[in-house]
PDB file of C-alpha atoms in Angstrom:
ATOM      1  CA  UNK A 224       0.000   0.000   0.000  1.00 71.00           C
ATOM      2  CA  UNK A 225       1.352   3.319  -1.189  1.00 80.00           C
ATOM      3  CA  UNK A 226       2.503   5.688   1.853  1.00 93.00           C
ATOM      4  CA  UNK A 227       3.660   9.568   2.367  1.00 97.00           C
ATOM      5  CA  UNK A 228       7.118   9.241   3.019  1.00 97.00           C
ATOM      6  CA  UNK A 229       8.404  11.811   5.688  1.00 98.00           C
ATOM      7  CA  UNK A 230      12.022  12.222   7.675  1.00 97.00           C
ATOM      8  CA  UNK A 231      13.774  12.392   9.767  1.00 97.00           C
ATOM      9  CA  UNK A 232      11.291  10.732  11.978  1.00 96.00           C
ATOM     10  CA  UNK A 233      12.560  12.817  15.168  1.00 97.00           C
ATOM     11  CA  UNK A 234      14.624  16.142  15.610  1.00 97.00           C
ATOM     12  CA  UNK A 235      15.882  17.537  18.309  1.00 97.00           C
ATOM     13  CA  UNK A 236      17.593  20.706  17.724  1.00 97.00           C
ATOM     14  CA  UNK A 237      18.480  23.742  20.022  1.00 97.00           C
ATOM     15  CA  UNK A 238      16.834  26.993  19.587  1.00 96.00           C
ATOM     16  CA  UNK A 239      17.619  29.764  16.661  1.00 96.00           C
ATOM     17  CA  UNK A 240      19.244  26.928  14.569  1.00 97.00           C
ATOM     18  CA  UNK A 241      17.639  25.945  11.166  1.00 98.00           C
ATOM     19  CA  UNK A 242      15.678  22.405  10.796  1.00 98.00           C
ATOM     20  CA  UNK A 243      14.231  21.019   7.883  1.00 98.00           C
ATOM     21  CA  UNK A 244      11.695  18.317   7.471  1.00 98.00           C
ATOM     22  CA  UNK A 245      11.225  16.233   3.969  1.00 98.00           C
ATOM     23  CA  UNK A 246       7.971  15.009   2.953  1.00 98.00           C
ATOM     24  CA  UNK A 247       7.267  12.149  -0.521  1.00 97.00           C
ATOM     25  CA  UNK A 248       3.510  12.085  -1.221  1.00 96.00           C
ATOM     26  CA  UNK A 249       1.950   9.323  -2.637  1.00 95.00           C
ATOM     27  CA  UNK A 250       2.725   8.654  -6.373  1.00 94.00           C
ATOM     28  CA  UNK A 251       0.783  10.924  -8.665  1.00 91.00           C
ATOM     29  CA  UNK A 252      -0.956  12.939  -5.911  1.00 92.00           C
ATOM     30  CA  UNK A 253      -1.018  16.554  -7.045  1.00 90.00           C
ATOM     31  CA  UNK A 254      -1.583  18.098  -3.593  1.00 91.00           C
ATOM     32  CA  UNK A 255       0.342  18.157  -0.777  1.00 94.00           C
ATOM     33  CA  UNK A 256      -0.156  19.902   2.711  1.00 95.00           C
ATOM     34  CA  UNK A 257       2.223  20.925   6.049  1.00 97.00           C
ATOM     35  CA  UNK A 258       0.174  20.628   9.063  1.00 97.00           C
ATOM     36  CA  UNK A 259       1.616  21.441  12.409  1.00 97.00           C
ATOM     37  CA  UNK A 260       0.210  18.997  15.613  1.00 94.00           C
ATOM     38  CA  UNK A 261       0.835  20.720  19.042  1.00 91.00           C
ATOM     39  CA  UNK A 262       0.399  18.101  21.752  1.00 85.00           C
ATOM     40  CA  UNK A 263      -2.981  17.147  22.661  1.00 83.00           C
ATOM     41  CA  UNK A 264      -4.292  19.451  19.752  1.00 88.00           C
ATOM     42  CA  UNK A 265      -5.876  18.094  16.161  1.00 91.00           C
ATOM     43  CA  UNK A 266      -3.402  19.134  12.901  1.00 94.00           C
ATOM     44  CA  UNK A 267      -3.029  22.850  11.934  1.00 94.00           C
ATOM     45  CA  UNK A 268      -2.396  23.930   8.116  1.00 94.00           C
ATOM     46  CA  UNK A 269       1.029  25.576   7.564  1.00 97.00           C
ATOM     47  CA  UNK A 270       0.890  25.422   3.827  1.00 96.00           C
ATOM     48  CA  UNK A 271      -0.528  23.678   1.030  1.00 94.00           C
ATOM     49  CA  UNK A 272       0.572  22.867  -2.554  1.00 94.00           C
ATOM     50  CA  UNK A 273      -1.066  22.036  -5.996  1.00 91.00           C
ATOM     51  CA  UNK A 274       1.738  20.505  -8.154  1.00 92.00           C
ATOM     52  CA  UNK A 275       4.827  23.205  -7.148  1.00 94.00           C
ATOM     53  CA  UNK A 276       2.561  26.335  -6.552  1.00 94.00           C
ATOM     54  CA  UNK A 277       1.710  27.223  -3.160  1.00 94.00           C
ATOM     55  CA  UNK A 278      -1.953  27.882  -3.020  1.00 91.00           C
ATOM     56  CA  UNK A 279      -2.761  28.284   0.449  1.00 91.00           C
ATOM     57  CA  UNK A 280       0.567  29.736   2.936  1.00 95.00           C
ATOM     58  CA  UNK A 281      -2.225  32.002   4.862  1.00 93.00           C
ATOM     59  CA  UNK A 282      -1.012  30.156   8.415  1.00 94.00           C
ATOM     60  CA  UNK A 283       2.738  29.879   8.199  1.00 96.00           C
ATOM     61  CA  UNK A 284       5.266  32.245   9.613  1.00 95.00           C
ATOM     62  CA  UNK A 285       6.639  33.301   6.957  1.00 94.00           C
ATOM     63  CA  UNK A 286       9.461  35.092   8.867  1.00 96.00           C
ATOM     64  CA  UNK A 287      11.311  31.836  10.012  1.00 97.00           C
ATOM     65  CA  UNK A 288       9.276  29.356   8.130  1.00 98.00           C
ATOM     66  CA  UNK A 289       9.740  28.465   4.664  1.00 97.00           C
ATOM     67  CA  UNK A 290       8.413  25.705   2.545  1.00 98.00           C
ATOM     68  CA  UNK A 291       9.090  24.419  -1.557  1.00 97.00           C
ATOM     69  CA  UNK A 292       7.842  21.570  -3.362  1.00 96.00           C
ATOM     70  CA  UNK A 293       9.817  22.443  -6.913  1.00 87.00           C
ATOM     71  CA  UNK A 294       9.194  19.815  -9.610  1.00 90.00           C
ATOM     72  CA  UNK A 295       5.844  19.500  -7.778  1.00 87.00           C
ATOM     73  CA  UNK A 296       6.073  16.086  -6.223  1.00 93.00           C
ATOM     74  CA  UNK A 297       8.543  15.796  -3.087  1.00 96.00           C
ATOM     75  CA  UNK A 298       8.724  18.872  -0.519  1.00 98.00           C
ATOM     76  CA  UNK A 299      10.648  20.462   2.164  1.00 98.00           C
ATOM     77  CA  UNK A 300       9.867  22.309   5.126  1.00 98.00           C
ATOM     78  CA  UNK A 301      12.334  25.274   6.937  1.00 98.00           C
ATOM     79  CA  UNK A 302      11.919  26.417  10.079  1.00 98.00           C
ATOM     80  CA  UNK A 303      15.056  28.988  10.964  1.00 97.00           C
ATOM     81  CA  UNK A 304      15.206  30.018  13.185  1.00 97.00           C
ATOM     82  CA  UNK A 305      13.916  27.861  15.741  1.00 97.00           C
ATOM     83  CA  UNK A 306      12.046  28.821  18.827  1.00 97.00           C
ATOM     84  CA  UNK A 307      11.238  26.917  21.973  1.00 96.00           C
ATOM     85  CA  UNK A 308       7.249  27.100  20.466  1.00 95.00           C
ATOM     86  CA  UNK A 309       8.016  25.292  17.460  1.00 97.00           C
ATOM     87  CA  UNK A 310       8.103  22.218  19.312  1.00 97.00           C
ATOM     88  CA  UNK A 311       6.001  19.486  17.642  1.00 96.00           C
ATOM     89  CA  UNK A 312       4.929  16.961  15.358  1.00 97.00           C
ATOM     90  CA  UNK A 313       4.884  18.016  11.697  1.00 98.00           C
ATOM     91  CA  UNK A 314       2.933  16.021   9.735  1.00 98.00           C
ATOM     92  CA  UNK A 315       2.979  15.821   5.419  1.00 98.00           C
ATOM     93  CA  UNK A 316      -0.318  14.765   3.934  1.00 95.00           C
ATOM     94  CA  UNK A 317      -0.814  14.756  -0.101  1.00 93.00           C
ATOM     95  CA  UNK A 318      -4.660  13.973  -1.550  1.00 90.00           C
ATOM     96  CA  UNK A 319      -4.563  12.795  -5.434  1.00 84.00           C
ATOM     97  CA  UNK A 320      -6.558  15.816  -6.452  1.00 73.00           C
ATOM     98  CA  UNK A 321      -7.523  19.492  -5.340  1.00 66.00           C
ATOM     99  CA  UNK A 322     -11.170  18.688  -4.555  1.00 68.00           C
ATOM    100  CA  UNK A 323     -13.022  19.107  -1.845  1.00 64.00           C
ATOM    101  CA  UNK A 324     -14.279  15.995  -1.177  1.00 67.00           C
ATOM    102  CA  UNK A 325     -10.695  14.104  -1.452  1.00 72.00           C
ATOM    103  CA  UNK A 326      -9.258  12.096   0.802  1.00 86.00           C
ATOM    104  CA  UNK A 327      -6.208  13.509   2.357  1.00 90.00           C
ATOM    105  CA  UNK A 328      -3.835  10.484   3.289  1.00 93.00           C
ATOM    106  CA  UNK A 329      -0.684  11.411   6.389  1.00 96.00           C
ATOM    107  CA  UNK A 330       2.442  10.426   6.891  1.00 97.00           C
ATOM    108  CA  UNK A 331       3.639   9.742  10.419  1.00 96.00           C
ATOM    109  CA  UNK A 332       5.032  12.899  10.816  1.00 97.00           C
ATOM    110  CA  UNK A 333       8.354  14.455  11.982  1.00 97.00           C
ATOM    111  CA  UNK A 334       8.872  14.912  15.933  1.00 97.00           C
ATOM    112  CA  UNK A 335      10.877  18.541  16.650  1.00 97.00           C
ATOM    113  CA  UNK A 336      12.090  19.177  19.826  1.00 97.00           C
ATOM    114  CA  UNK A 337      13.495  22.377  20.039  1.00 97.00           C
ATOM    115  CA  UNK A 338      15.754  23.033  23.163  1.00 96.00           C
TER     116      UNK A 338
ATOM    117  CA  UNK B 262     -14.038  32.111  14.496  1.00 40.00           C
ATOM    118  CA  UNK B 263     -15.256  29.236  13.335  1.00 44.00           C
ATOM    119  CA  UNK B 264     -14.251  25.702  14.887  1.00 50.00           C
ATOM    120  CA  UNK B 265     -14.617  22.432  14.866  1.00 58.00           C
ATOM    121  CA  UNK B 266     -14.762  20.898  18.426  1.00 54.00           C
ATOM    122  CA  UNK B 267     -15.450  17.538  20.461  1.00 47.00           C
ATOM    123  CA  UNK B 268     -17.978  17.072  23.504  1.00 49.00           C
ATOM    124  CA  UNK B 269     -15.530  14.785  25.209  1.00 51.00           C
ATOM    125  CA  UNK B 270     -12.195  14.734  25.509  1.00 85.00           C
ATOM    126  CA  UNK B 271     -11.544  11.090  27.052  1.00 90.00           C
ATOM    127  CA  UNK B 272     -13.766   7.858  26.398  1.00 92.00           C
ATOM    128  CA  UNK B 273     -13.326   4.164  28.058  1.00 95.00           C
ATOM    129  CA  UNK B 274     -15.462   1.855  27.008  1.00 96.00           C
ATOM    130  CA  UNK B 275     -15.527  -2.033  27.668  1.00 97.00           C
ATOM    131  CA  UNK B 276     -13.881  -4.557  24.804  1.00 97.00           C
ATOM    132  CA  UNK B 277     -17.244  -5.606  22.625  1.00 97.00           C
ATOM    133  CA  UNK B 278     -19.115  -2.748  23.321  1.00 97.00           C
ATOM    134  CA  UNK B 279     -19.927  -0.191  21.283  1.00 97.00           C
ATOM    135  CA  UNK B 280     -18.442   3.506  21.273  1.00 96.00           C
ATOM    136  CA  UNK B 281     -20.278   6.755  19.699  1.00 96.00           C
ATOM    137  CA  UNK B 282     -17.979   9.762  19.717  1.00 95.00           C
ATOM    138  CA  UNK B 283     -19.134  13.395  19.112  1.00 93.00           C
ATOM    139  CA  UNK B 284     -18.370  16.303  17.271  1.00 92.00           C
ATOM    140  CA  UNK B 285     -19.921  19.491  16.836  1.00 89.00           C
ATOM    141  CA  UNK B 286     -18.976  22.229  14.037  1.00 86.00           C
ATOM    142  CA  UNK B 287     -20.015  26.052  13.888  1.00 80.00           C
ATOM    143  CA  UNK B 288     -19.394  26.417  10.493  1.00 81.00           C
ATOM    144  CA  UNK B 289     -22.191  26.506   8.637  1.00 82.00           C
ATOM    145  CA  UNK B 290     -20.830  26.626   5.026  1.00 81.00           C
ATOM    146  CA  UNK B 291     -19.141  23.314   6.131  1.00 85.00           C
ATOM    147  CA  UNK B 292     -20.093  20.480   3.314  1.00 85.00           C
ATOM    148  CA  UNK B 293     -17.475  17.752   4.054  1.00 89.00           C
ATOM    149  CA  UNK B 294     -16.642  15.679   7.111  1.00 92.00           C
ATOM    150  CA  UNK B 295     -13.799  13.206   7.810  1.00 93.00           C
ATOM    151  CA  UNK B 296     -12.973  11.466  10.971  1.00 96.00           C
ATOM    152  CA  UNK B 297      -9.670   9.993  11.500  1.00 97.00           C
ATOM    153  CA  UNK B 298      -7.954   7.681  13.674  1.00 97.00           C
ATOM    154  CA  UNK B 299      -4.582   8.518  15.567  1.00 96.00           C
ATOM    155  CA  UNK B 300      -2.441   6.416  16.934  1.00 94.00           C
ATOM    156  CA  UNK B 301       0.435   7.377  19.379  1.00 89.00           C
ATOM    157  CA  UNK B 302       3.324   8.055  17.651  1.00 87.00           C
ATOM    158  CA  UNK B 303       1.543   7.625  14.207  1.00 91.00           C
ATOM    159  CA  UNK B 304       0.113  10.125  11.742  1.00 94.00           C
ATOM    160  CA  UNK B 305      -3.633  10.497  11.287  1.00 96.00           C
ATOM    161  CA  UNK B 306      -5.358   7.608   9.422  1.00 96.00           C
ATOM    162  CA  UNK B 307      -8.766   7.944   7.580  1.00 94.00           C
ATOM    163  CA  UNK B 308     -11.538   5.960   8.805  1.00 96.00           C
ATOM    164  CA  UNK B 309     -14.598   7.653   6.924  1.00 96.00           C
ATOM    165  CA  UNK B 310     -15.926  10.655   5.115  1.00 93.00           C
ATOM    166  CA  UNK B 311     -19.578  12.126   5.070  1.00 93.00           C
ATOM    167  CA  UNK B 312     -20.861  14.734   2.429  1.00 90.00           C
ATOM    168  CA  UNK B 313     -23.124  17.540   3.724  1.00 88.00           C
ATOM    169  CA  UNK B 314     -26.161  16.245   1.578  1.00 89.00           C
ATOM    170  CA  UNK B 315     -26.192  12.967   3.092  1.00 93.00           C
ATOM    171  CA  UNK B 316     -26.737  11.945   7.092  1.00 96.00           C
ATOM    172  CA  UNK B 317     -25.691   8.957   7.343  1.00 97.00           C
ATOM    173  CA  UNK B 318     -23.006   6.601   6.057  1.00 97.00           C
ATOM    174  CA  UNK B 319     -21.758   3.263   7.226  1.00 97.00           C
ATOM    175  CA  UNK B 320     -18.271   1.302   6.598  1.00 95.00           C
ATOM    176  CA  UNK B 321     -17.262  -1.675   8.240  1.00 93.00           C
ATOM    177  CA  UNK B 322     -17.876  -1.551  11.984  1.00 96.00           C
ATOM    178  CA  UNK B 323     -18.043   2.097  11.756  1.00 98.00           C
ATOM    179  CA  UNK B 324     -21.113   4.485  11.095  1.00 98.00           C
ATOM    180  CA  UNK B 325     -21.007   8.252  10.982  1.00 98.00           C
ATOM    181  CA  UNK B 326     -24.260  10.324  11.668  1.00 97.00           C
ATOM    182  CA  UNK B 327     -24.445  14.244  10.781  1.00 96.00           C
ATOM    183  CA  UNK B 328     -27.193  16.118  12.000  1.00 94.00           C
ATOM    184  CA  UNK B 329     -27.262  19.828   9.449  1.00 90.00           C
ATOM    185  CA  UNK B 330     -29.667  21.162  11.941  1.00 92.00           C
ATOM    186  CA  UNK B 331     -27.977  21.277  14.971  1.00 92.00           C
ATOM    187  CA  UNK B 332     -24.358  20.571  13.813  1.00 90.00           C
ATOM    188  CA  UNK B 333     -23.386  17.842  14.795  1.00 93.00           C
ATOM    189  CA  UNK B 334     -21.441  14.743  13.861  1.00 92.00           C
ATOM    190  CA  UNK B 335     -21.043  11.312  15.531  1.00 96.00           C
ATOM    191  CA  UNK B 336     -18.640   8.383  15.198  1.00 97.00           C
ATOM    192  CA  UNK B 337     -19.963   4.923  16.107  1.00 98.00           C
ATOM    193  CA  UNK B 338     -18.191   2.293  16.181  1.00 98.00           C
ATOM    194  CA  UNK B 339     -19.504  -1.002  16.541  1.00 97.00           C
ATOM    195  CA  UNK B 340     -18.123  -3.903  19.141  1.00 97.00           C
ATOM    196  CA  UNK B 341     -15.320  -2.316  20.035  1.00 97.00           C
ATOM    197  CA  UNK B 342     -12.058  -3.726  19.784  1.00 96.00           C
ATOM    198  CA  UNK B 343      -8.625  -2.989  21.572  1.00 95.00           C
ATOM    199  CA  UNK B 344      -7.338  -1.726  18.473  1.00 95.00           C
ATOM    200  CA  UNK B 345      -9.284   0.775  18.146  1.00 97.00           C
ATOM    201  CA  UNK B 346      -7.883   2.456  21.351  1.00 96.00           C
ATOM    202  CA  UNK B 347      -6.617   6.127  20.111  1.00 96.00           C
ATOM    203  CA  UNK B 348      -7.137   9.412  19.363  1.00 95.00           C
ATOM    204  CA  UNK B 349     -10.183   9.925  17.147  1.00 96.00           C
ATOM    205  CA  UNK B 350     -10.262  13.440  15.225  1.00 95.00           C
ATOM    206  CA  UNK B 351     -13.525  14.752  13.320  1.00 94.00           C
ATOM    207  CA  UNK B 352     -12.402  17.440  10.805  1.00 93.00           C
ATOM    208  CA  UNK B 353     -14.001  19.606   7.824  1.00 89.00           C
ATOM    209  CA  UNK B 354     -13.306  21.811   5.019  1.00 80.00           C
ATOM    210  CA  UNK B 355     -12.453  25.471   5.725  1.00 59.00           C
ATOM    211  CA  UNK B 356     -14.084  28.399   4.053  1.00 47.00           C
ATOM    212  CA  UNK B 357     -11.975  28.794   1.482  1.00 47.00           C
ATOM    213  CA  UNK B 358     -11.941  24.530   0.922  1.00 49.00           C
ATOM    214  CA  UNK B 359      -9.370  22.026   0.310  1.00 72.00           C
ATOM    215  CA  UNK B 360      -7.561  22.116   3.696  1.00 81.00           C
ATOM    216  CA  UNK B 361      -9.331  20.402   6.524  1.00 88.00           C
ATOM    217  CA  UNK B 362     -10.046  22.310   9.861  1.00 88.00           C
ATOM    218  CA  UNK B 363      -9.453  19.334  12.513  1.00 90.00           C
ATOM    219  CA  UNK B 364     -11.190  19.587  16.289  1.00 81.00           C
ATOM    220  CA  UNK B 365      -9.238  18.929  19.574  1.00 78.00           C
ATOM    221  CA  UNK B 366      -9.939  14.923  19.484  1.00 90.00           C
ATOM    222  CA  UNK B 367     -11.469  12.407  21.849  1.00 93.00           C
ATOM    223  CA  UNK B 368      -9.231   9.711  23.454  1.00 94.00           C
ATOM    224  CA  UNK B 369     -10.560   5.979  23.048  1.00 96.00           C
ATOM    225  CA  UNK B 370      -9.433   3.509  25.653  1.00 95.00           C
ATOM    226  CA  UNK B 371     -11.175  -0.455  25.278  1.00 96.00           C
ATOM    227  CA  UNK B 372     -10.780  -1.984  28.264  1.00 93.00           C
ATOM    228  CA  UNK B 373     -10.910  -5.734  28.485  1.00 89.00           C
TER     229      UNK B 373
END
């Protein structure tokens, strides 16, 4: 069974250094979204991509966060530089089509501990 | 704003029993629903979807009930395994669509 492919599975990192998290959606899914978990909390959209264009970045900090998906199928997120409230899982999902009633499938997610 | 939310944040329930877990929206405009299953350490797994213009929709062991008038959405899930212990997440489009708004979730413990 196909799966999104994201690592490293768990970062820890110390505070103001740069960290970046790499995300493989399923084969041929066109969309792929960033969501941030806090503990405890339900997933929270950082970004989202159709192919290699960003079309929704309304939630991400765009002053330490950056993220690129540029021949529109695997993707990277940047966070630098990291702050003690950046701690948490962040979690890749891609969904074949942008449509509202698709399925979006996760990945397990990338663990970041910032110290 | 609007928000997607949960009545209860823990659940036990007995091995064999059956479980219903709630969910209540505010947003109106809302016209898909997807609950998903979390396990610890895991990322969020789909169980099943609802569209706004039905109520009711069943899968294998699993039913989910939404209710347009009052906004509301349930989870059942029928003879409840240990498996199915985990964090259960209802979630829905945003306004602007494509990106799903997810609630708080509701904690599922089977006990023998």
């Amino acid at each position: 069974e196909a799966e999104v492919a994201q690592s490293p599975r768990y970062k820890i990192t110390e505070k103001s250094q740069a960290v970046a998290f790499w995300c493989d959606p399923i084969s041929g899914h066109a969309t792929l979204y960033w969501y941030r978990q806090i503990l405890g909390q339900g997933p929270e959209l950082l970004v989202q991509f159709q192919d290699e264009s960003v079309v929704d970045d309304s939630q991400l900090p765009k002053d330490r966060f950056s993220a690129e998906r540029l021949k529109g199928v695997d993707s990277t997120l940047k966070i630098q530089p990291a702050e003690l409230g950046d701690s948490a899982m962040y979690l890749c999902a891609s969904s074949p089509k942008r449509e509202i009633k698709n399925i979006q499938y996760f990945g397990a997610g990338t663990r970041l501990s910032v110290l | 704003g609007e928000s997607v939310g949960l009545h209860l944040p823990t659940l036990s329930v007995q091995e064999g029993d059956n479980s219903i877990i709630n969910c209540a929206y505010s947003n109106s405009a809302s016209d898909y629903f997807i609950w998903y299953k979390q396990e610890s350490g895991k990322g969020p797994q789909f169980i099943i979807d609802i569209r706004s213009n039905m109520d009711k929709r069943q899968g294998q062991r699993v039913t989910v009930l939404l209710n347009k008038t009052v906004k509301h959405l349930s989870l059942q899930i029928a003879a409840t395994q240990p498996g199915d212990s985990a964090v259960y997440f209802c979630a829905e489009t945003k306004n602007s669509g494509y990106a799903l708004n997810f609630g708080k979730g509701t904690s599922l413990l089977v006990t023998p």
